[in-house]
PDB file of N, CA and C in Angstrom:
ATOM      1  N   UNK A  77       0.780  -1.183   0.062  1.00 50.00           N
ATOM      2  CA  UNK A  77      -0.031  -0.035  -0.142  1.00 50.00           C
ATOM      3  C   UNK A  77       0.938   1.371  -0.014  1.00 50.00           C
ATOM      4  N   UNK A  78       0.619   2.178  -0.910  1.00 50.00           N
ATOM      5  CA  UNK A  78       1.401   3.402  -0.921  1.00 50.00           C
ATOM      6  C   UNK A  78       0.578   4.548  -0.504  1.00 50.00           C
ATOM      7  N   UNK A  79       1.173   5.527  -0.073  1.00 49.00           N
ATOM      8  CA  UNK A  79       0.349   6.731   0.429  1.00 49.00           C
ATOM      9  C   UNK A  79       1.065   7.905  -0.231  1.00 49.00           C
ATOM     10  N   UNK A  80       0.193   8.583  -1.087  1.00 51.00           N
ATOM     11  CA  UNK A  80       0.862   9.792  -1.730  1.00 51.00           C
ATOM     12  C   UNK A  80       0.238  11.058  -0.879  1.00 51.00           C
ATOM     13  N   UNK A  81       1.251  11.950  -0.722  1.00 54.00           N
ATOM     14  CA  UNK A  81       0.995  13.145  -0.150  1.00 54.00           C
ATOM     15  C   UNK A  81       0.690  14.252  -1.082  1.00 54.00           C
ATOM     16  N   UNK A  82      -0.457  14.963  -0.983  1.00 56.00           N
ATOM     17  CA  UNK A  82      -0.831  15.920  -1.858  1.00 56.00           C
ATOM     18  C   UNK A  82      -0.234  17.249  -1.318  1.00 56.00           C
ATOM     19  N   UNK A  83       0.793  17.713  -1.964  1.00 59.00           N
ATOM     20  CA  UNK A  83       1.414  18.889  -1.618  1.00 59.00           C
ATOM     21  C   UNK A  83       0.874  20.094  -2.266  1.00 59.00           C
ATOM     22  N   UNK A  84      -0.026  20.077  -3.148  1.00 67.00           N
ATOM     23  CA  UNK A  84      -0.531  21.263  -3.863  1.00 67.00           C
ATOM     24  C   UNK A  84      -1.525  22.099  -2.932  1.00 67.00           C
ATOM     25  N   UNK A  85      -2.250  21.421  -1.944  1.00 78.00           N
ATOM     26  CA  UNK A  85      -2.940  22.192  -1.157  1.00 78.00           C
ATOM     27  C   UNK A  85      -2.456  22.200   0.271  1.00 78.00           C
ATOM     28  N   UNK A  86      -2.330  23.591   0.761  1.00 82.00           N
ATOM     29  CA  UNK A  86      -1.820  23.667   2.283  1.00 82.00           C
ATOM     30  C   UNK A  86      -2.859  23.005   3.207  1.00 82.00           C
ATOM     31  N   UNK A  87      -2.173  22.567   4.346  1.00 84.00           N
ATOM     32  CA  UNK A  87      -2.929  21.895   5.360  1.00 84.00           C
ATOM     33  C   UNK A  87      -3.833  23.096   5.986  1.00 84.00           C
ATOM     34  N   UNK A  88      -4.930  22.697   6.407  1.00 92.00           N
ATOM     35  CA  UNK A  88      -5.877  23.734   7.074  1.00 92.00           C
ATOM     36  C   UNK A  88      -5.229  24.012   8.423  1.00 92.00           C
ATOM     37  N   UNK A  89      -5.250  25.227   8.953  1.00 94.00           N
ATOM     38  CA  UNK A  89      -4.626  25.558  10.141  1.00 94.00           C
ATOM     39  C   UNK A  89      -5.614  26.231  11.064  1.00 94.00           C
ATOM     40  N   UNK A  90      -5.696  25.883  12.340  1.00 96.00           N
ATOM     41  CA  UNK A  90      -6.596  26.439  13.251  1.00 96.00           C
ATOM     42  C   UNK A  90      -6.294  27.878  13.580  1.00 96.00           C
ATOM     43  N   UNK A  91      -7.170  28.616  13.951  1.00 97.00           N
ATOM     44  CA  UNK A  91      -6.879  30.000  14.317  1.00 97.00           C
ATOM     45  C   UNK A  91      -6.500  30.085  15.837  1.00 97.00           C
ATOM     46  N   UNK A  92      -5.188  30.126  15.925  1.00 98.00           N
ATOM     47  CA  UNK A  92      -4.679  30.250  17.494  1.00 98.00           C
ATOM     48  C   UNK A  92      -4.358  31.570  17.829  1.00 98.00           C
ATOM     49  N   UNK A  93      -4.629  31.944  19.059  1.00 98.00           N
ATOM     50  CA  UNK A  93      -4.443  33.232  19.595  1.00 98.00           C
ATOM     51  C   UNK A  93      -2.837  33.374  19.728  1.00 98.00           C
ATOM     52  N   UNK A  94      -2.376  34.549  19.908  1.00 98.00           N
ATOM     53  CA  UNK A  94      -0.839  34.763  19.985  1.00 98.00           C
ATOM     54  C   UNK A  94      -0.559  34.026  21.386  1.00 98.00           C
ATOM     55  N   UNK A  95      -1.338  34.069  22.407  1.00 98.00           N
ATOM     56  CA  UNK A  95      -1.115  33.450  23.706  1.00 98.00           C
ATOM     57  C   UNK A  95      -0.937  31.885  23.366  1.00 98.00           C
ATOM     58  N   UNK A  96      -1.989  31.333  22.643  1.00 98.00           N
ATOM     59  CA  UNK A  96      -1.908  29.883  22.355  1.00 98.00           C
ATOM     60  C   UNK A  96      -0.702  29.479  21.661  1.00 98.00           C
ATOM     61  N   UNK A  97      -0.133  30.388  20.874  1.00 98.00           N
ATOM     62  CA  UNK A  97       1.016  29.963  20.018  1.00 98.00           C
ATOM     63  C   UNK A  97       2.177  30.062  21.053  1.00 98.00           C
ATOM     64  N   UNK A  98       2.256  31.034  21.934  1.00 98.00           N
ATOM     65  CA  UNK A  98       3.326  31.118  22.837  1.00 98.00           C
ATOM     66  C   UNK A  98       3.261  29.848  23.715  1.00 98.00           C
ATOM     67  N   UNK A  99       2.074  29.450  24.221  1.00 97.00           N
ATOM     68  CA  UNK A  99       1.901  28.310  25.068  1.00 97.00           C
ATOM     69  C   UNK A  99       2.339  27.022  24.318  1.00 97.00           C
ATOM     70  N   UNK A 100       1.983  26.875  23.079  1.00 98.00           N
ATOM     71  CA  UNK A 100       2.386  25.660  22.211  1.00 98.00           C
ATOM     72  C   UNK A 100       3.767  25.536  22.039  1.00 98.00           C
ATOM     73  N   UNK A 101       4.402  26.741  21.703  1.00 97.00           N
ATOM     74  CA  UNK A 101       5.895  26.833  21.465  1.00 97.00           C
ATOM     75  C   UNK A 101       6.571  26.235  22.783  1.00 97.00           C
ATOM     76  N   UNK A 102       6.194  26.877  23.894  1.00 97.00           N
ATOM     77  CA  UNK A 102       6.956  26.569  25.156  1.00 97.00           C
ATOM     78  C   UNK A 102       6.596  25.154  25.515  1.00 97.00           C
ATOM     79  N   UNK A 103       5.360  24.503  25.280  1.00 95.00           N
ATOM     80  CA  UNK A 103       5.149  23.356  25.722  1.00 95.00           C
ATOM     81  C   UNK A 103       5.865  22.257  24.880  1.00 95.00           C
ATOM     82  N   UNK A 104       6.103  22.500  23.673  1.00 94.00           N
ATOM     83  CA  UNK A 104       6.842  21.623  22.808  1.00 94.00           C
ATOM     84  C   UNK A 104       8.367  21.560  23.133  1.00 94.00           C
ATOM     85  N   UNK A 105       8.881  22.664  23.635  1.00 94.00           N
ATOM     86  CA  UNK A 105      10.291  22.855  23.916  1.00 94.00           C
ATOM     87  C   UNK A 105      10.576  22.595  25.387  1.00 94.00           C
ATOM     88  N   UNK A 106       9.639  22.397  26.259  1.00 96.00           N
ATOM     89  CA  UNK A 106      10.076  22.118  27.593  1.00 96.00           C
ATOM     90  C   UNK A 106       9.666  20.770  27.991  1.00 96.00           C
ATOM     91  N   UNK A 107      10.213  20.390  29.348  1.00 95.00           N
ATOM     92  CA  UNK A 107       9.992  19.048  29.680  1.00 95.00           C
ATOM     93  C   UNK A 107       8.569  18.773  30.344  1.00 95.00           C
ATOM     94  N   UNK A 108       7.957  19.932  30.902  1.00 96.00           N
ATOM     95  CA  UNK A 108       6.862  19.766  31.700  1.00 96.00           C
ATOM     96  C   UNK A 108       5.932  20.988  31.645  1.00 96.00           C
ATOM     97  N   UNK A 109       4.768  20.735  32.023  1.00 96.00           N
ATOM     98  CA  UNK A 109       3.761  21.856  31.918  1.00 96.00           C
ATOM     99  C   UNK A 109       4.182  22.818  33.137  1.00 96.00           C
ATOM    100  N   UNK A 110       4.715  22.304  34.200  1.00 98.00           N
ATOM    101  CA  UNK A 110       5.123  23.146  35.306  1.00 98.00           C
ATOM    102  C   UNK A 110       6.371  24.033  34.977  1.00 98.00           C
ATOM    103  N   UNK A 111       7.207  23.465  34.031  1.00 98.00           N
ATOM    104  CA  UNK A 111       8.299  24.296  33.382  1.00 98.00           C
ATOM    105  C   UNK A 111       7.879  25.436  32.652  1.00 98.00           C
ATOM    106  N   UNK A 112       6.726  25.165  31.829  1.00 98.00           N
ATOM    107  CA  UNK A 112       6.160  26.101  31.030  1.00 98.00           C
ATOM    108  C   UNK A 112       5.458  27.308  31.912  1.00 98.00           C
ATOM    109  N   UNK A 113       4.822  26.831  32.879  1.00 98.00           N
ATOM    110  CA  UNK A 113       4.085  27.616  33.913  1.00 98.00           C
ATOM    111  C   UNK A 113       5.190  28.614  34.562  1.00 98.00           C
ATOM    112  N   UNK A 114       6.293  27.949  35.089  1.00 98.00           N
ATOM    113  CA  UNK A 114       7.353  28.903  35.611  1.00 98.00           C
ATOM    114  C   UNK A 114       7.920  29.895  34.693  1.00 98.00           C
ATOM    115  N   UNK A 115       8.141  29.360  33.464  1.00 97.00           N
ATOM    116  CA  UNK A 115       8.761  30.358  32.489  1.00 97.00           C
ATOM    117  C   UNK A 115       7.748  31.481  31.966  1.00 97.00           C
ATOM    118  N   UNK A 116       6.420  31.260  31.961  1.00 97.00           N
ATOM    119  CA  UNK A 116       5.401  32.233  31.645  1.00 97.00           C
ATOM    120  C   UNK A 116       4.721  32.931  32.796  1.00 97.00           C
ATOM    121  N   UNK A 117       5.122  32.657  34.103  1.00 98.00           N
ATOM    122  CA  UNK A 117       4.516  33.151  35.255  1.00 98.00           C
ATOM    123  C   UNK A 117       2.939  32.950  35.253  1.00 98.00           C
ATOM    124  N   UNK A 118       2.628  31.671  35.000  1.00 98.00           N
ATOM    125  CA  UNK A 118       1.236  31.183  35.135  1.00 98.00           C
ATOM    126  C   UNK A 118       1.146  29.922  35.923  1.00 98.00           C
ATOM    127  N   UNK A 119      -0.002  29.292  36.044  1.00 98.00           N
ATOM    128  CA  UNK A 119      -0.094  28.094  36.835  1.00 98.00           C
ATOM    129  C   UNK A 119      -0.047  26.954  35.739  1.00 98.00           C
ATOM    130  N   UNK A 120       0.180  25.690  36.151  1.00 98.00           N
ATOM    131  CA  UNK A 120       0.355  24.527  35.295  1.00 98.00           C
ATOM    132  C   UNK A 120      -1.163  24.292  34.866  1.00 98.00           C
ATOM    133  N   UNK A 121      -2.191  24.585  35.703  1.00 98.00           N
ATOM    134  CA  UNK A 121      -3.535  24.390  35.336  1.00 98.00           C
ATOM    135  C   UNK A 121      -3.831  25.308  34.128  1.00 98.00           C
ATOM    136  N   UNK A 122      -3.286  26.483  34.114  1.00 98.00           N
ATOM    137  CA  UNK A 122      -3.483  27.458  33.026  1.00 98.00           C
ATOM    138  C   UNK A 122      -2.915  26.937  31.769  1.00 98.00           C
ATOM    139  N   UNK A 123      -1.669  26.366  31.764  1.00 98.00           N
ATOM    140  CA  UNK A 123      -1.073  25.690  30.655  1.00 98.00           C
ATOM    141  C   UNK A 123      -1.823  24.532  30.184  1.00 98.00           C
ATOM    142  N   UNK A 124      -2.412  23.810  30.993  1.00 98.00           N
ATOM    143  CA  UNK A 124      -3.216  22.562  30.556  1.00 98.00           C
ATOM    144  C   UNK A 124      -4.481  23.082  29.876  1.00 98.00           C
ATOM    145  N   UNK A 125      -5.067  24.116  30.399  1.00 98.00           N
ATOM    146  CA  UNK A 125      -6.251  24.571  29.831  1.00 98.00           C
ATOM    147  C   UNK A 125      -5.928  25.137  28.213  1.00 98.00           C
ATOM    148  N   UNK A 126      -4.752  25.873  28.157  1.00 98.00           N
ATOM    149  CA  UNK A 126      -4.571  26.358  26.807  1.00 98.00           C
ATOM    150  C   UNK A 126      -4.224  25.180  25.950  1.00 98.00           C
ATOM    151  N   UNK A 127      -3.338  24.125  26.403  1.00 98.00           N
ATOM    152  CA  UNK A 127      -3.120  22.949  25.647  1.00 98.00           C
ATOM    153  C   UNK A 127      -4.303  22.246  25.255  1.00 98.00           C
ATOM    154  N   UNK A 128      -5.153  21.991  26.079  1.00 98.00           N
ATOM    155  CA  UNK A 128      -6.595  21.383  25.731  1.00 98.00           C
ATOM    156  C   UNK A 128      -7.311  22.132  24.623  1.00 98.00           C
ATOM    157  N   UNK A 129      -7.320  23.527  24.761  1.00 98.00           N
ATOM    158  CA  UNK A 129      -7.968  24.356  23.776  1.00 98.00           C
ATOM    159  C   UNK A 129      -7.349  24.209  22.288  1.00 98.00           C
ATOM    160  N   UNK A 130      -5.992  24.194  22.446  1.00 98.00           N
ATOM    161  CA  UNK A 130      -5.157  24.046  21.280  1.00 98.00           C
ATOM    162  C   UNK A 130      -5.667  22.661  20.465  1.00 98.00           C
ATOM    163  N   UNK A 131      -5.650  21.627  21.230  1.00 98.00           N
ATOM    164  CA  UNK A 131      -5.854  20.349  20.926  1.00 98.00           C
ATOM    165  C   UNK A 131      -7.364  20.214  20.177  1.00 98.00           C
ATOM    166  N   UNK A 132      -8.225  20.781  20.868  1.00 98.00           N
ATOM    167  CA  UNK A 132      -9.594  20.953  20.447  1.00 98.00           C
ATOM    168  C   UNK A 132      -9.742  21.718  19.117  1.00 98.00           C
ATOM    169  N   UNK A 133      -8.961  22.725  18.946  1.00 98.00           N
ATOM    170  CA  UNK A 133      -8.984  23.504  17.612  1.00 98.00           C
ATOM    171  C   UNK A 133      -8.360  22.657  16.608  1.00 98.00           C
ATOM    172  N   UNK A 134      -7.255  21.864  16.757  1.00 97.00           N
ATOM    173  CA  UNK A 134      -6.832  20.978  15.736  1.00 97.00           C
ATOM    174  C   UNK A 134      -7.616  19.833  15.366  1.00 97.00           C
ATOM    175  N   UNK A 135      -8.326  19.385  16.444  1.00 97.00           N
ATOM    176  CA  UNK A 135      -9.242  18.201  16.199  1.00 97.00           C
ATOM    177  C   UNK A 135     -10.405  18.598  15.301  1.00 97.00           C
ATOM    178  N   UNK A 136     -10.953  20.033  15.628  1.00 97.00           N
ATOM    179  CA  UNK A 136     -11.994  20.555  14.767  1.00 97.00           C
ATOM    180  C   UNK A 136     -11.755  20.789  13.273  1.00 97.00           C
ATOM    181  N   UNK A 137     -10.544  20.775  12.969  1.00 97.00           N
ATOM    182  CA  UNK A 137     -10.284  20.963  11.407  1.00 97.00           C
ATOM    183  C   UNK A 137      -9.725  19.741  11.068  1.00 97.00           C
ATOM    184  N   UNK A 138      -9.939  18.476  11.781  1.00 96.00           N
ATOM    185  CA  UNK A 138      -9.478  17.269  11.031  1.00 96.00           C
ATOM    186  C   UNK A 138      -8.141  16.876  11.318  1.00 96.00           C
ATOM    187  N   UNK A 139      -7.313  17.608  12.083  1.00 97.00           N
ATOM    188  CA  UNK A 139      -5.881  17.269  12.410  1.00 97.00           C
ATOM    189  C   UNK A 139      -5.547  17.129  13.841  1.00 97.00           C
ATOM    190  N   UNK A 140      -6.068  16.001  14.274  1.00 97.00           N
ATOM    191  CA  UNK A 140      -5.967  15.796  15.802  1.00 97.00           C
ATOM    192  C   UNK A 140      -4.500  15.779  16.221  1.00 97.00           C
ATOM    193  N   UNK A 141      -4.388  16.125  17.496  1.00 97.00           N
ATOM    194  CA  UNK A 141      -2.929  16.282  18.178  1.00 97.00           C
ATOM    195  C   UNK A 141      -3.114  15.841  19.521  1.00 97.00           C
ATOM    196  N   UNK A 142      -3.283  14.474  19.735  1.00 96.00           N
ATOM    197  CA  UNK A 142      -3.545  14.140  21.080  1.00 96.00           C
ATOM    198  C   UNK A 142      -2.405  13.669  21.931  1.00 96.00           C
ATOM    199  N   UNK A 143      -1.299  13.780  21.393  1.00 97.00           N
ATOM    200  CA  UNK A 143      -0.049  13.715  22.189  1.00 97.00           C
ATOM    201  C   UNK A 143       1.006  14.753  21.876  1.00 97.00           C
ATOM    202  N   UNK A 144       1.790  14.895  22.809  1.00 97.00           N
ATOM    203  CA  UNK A 144       2.882  16.107  22.691  1.00 97.00           C
ATOM    204  C   UNK A 144       3.690  15.990  21.446  1.00 97.00           C
ATOM    205  N   UNK A 145       3.929  14.715  20.925  1.00 96.00           N
ATOM    206  CA  UNK A 145       4.756  14.632  19.830  1.00 96.00           C
ATOM    207  C   UNK A 145       3.818  15.070  18.540  1.00 96.00           C
ATOM    208  N   UNK A 146       2.489  14.893  18.587  1.00 97.00           N
ATOM    209  CA  UNK A 146       1.664  15.387  17.535  1.00 97.00           C
ATOM    210  C   UNK A 146       1.531  16.806  17.595  1.00 97.00           C
ATOM    211  N   UNK A 147       1.503  17.488  18.667  1.00 96.00           N
ATOM    212  CA  UNK A 147       1.500  18.901  18.845  1.00 96.00           C
ATOM    213  C   UNK A 147       2.770  19.454  18.291  1.00 96.00           C
ATOM    214  N   UNK A 148       3.924  18.845  18.497  1.00 97.00           N
ATOM    215  CA  UNK A 148       5.169  19.283  17.900  1.00 97.00           C
ATOM    216  C   UNK A 148       4.992  19.222  16.381  1.00 97.00           C
ATOM    217  N   UNK A 149       4.541  18.163  15.885  1.00 96.00           N
ATOM    218  CA  UNK A 149       4.408  18.069  14.513  1.00 96.00           C
ATOM    219  C   UNK A 149       3.540  19.151  13.935  1.00 96.00           C
ATOM    220  N   UNK A 150       2.390  19.487  14.514  1.00 96.00           N
ATOM    221  CA  UNK A 150       1.461  20.447  13.999  1.00 96.00           C
ATOM    222  C   UNK A 150       2.170  21.812  14.088  1.00 96.00           C
ATOM    223  N   UNK A 151       2.942  22.112  15.250  1.00 96.00           N
ATOM    224  CA  UNK A 151       3.761  23.389  15.412  1.00 96.00           C
ATOM    225  C   UNK A 151       4.633  23.471  14.251  1.00 96.00           C
ATOM    226  N   UNK A 152       5.318  22.319  13.893  1.00 96.00           N
ATOM    227  CA  UNK A 152       6.191  22.569  12.792  1.00 96.00           C
ATOM    228  C   UNK A 152       5.621  22.700  11.429  1.00 96.00           C
ATOM    229  N   UNK A 153       4.493  22.002  11.314  1.00 96.00           N
ATOM    230  CA  UNK A 153       3.850  22.040   9.909  1.00 96.00           C
ATOM    231  C   UNK A 153       3.251  23.392   9.834  1.00 96.00           C
ATOM    232  N   UNK A 154       2.881  23.986  10.792  1.00 96.00           N
ATOM    233  CA  UNK A 154       2.069  25.347  10.615  1.00 96.00           C
ATOM    234  C   UNK A 154       3.025  26.535  10.839  1.00 96.00           C
ATOM    235  N   UNK A 155       4.261  26.307  10.987  1.00 95.00           N
ATOM    236  CA  UNK A 155       5.339  27.368  11.019  1.00 95.00           C
ATOM    237  C   UNK A 155       5.350  28.053  12.352  1.00 95.00           C
ATOM    238  N   UNK A 156       4.878  27.452  13.436  1.00 96.00           N
ATOM    239  CA  UNK A 156       4.966  28.100  14.681  1.00 96.00           C
ATOM    240  C   UNK A 156       6.281  27.929  15.402  1.00 96.00           C
ATOM    241  N   UNK A 157       7.038  26.862  14.935  1.00 95.00           N
ATOM    242  CA  UNK A 157       8.361  26.624  15.472  1.00 95.00           C
ATOM    243  C   UNK A 157       9.209  26.076  14.249  1.00 95.00           C
ATOM    244  N   UNK A 158      10.404  26.316  14.298  1.00 94.00           N
ATOM    245  CA  UNK A 158      11.368  25.740  13.326  1.00 94.00           C
ATOM    246  C   UNK A 158      12.197  24.521  13.857  1.00 94.00           C
ATOM    247  N   UNK A 159      12.532  23.675  13.138  1.00 92.00           N
ATOM    248  CA  UNK A 159      13.285  22.416  13.676  1.00 92.00           C
ATOM    249  C   UNK A 159      14.545  22.842  14.351  1.00 92.00           C
ATOM    250  N   UNK A 160      15.299  23.926  13.877  1.00 91.00           N
ATOM    251  CA  UNK A 160      16.609  24.312  14.485  1.00 91.00           C
ATOM    252  C   UNK A 160      16.438  24.962  15.832  1.00 91.00           C
ATOM    253  N   UNK A 161      15.196  25.197  16.215  1.00 88.00           N
ATOM    254  CA  UNK A 161      14.816  25.767  17.695  1.00 88.00           C
ATOM    255  C   UNK A 161      14.753  24.711  18.615  1.00 88.00           C
ATOM    256  N   UNK A 162      14.594  23.482  18.071  1.00 85.00           N
ATOM    257  CA  UNK A 162      14.568  22.395  19.176  1.00 85.00           C
ATOM    258  C   UNK A 162      15.752  21.919  19.749  1.00 85.00           C
TER     259      UNK A 162
END
């Protein structure tokens, strides 16, 4: 079975707020939500809330991101982070 990737059409991207992009970037580059919380001067619960909303937005457009690795892939695909930043 072969799988062809259609590169002529861009992937749909959810509308993330600037804060959600900031949280997404920090989350994929840090070890834990508490590390993100400390860096951004918010609580780990707030980080979790943002991450859950980001996941819901990706799921709503048919690009689920149920794991941290999947969120990293989405951040790379959508240009929110560059590979050399990791």
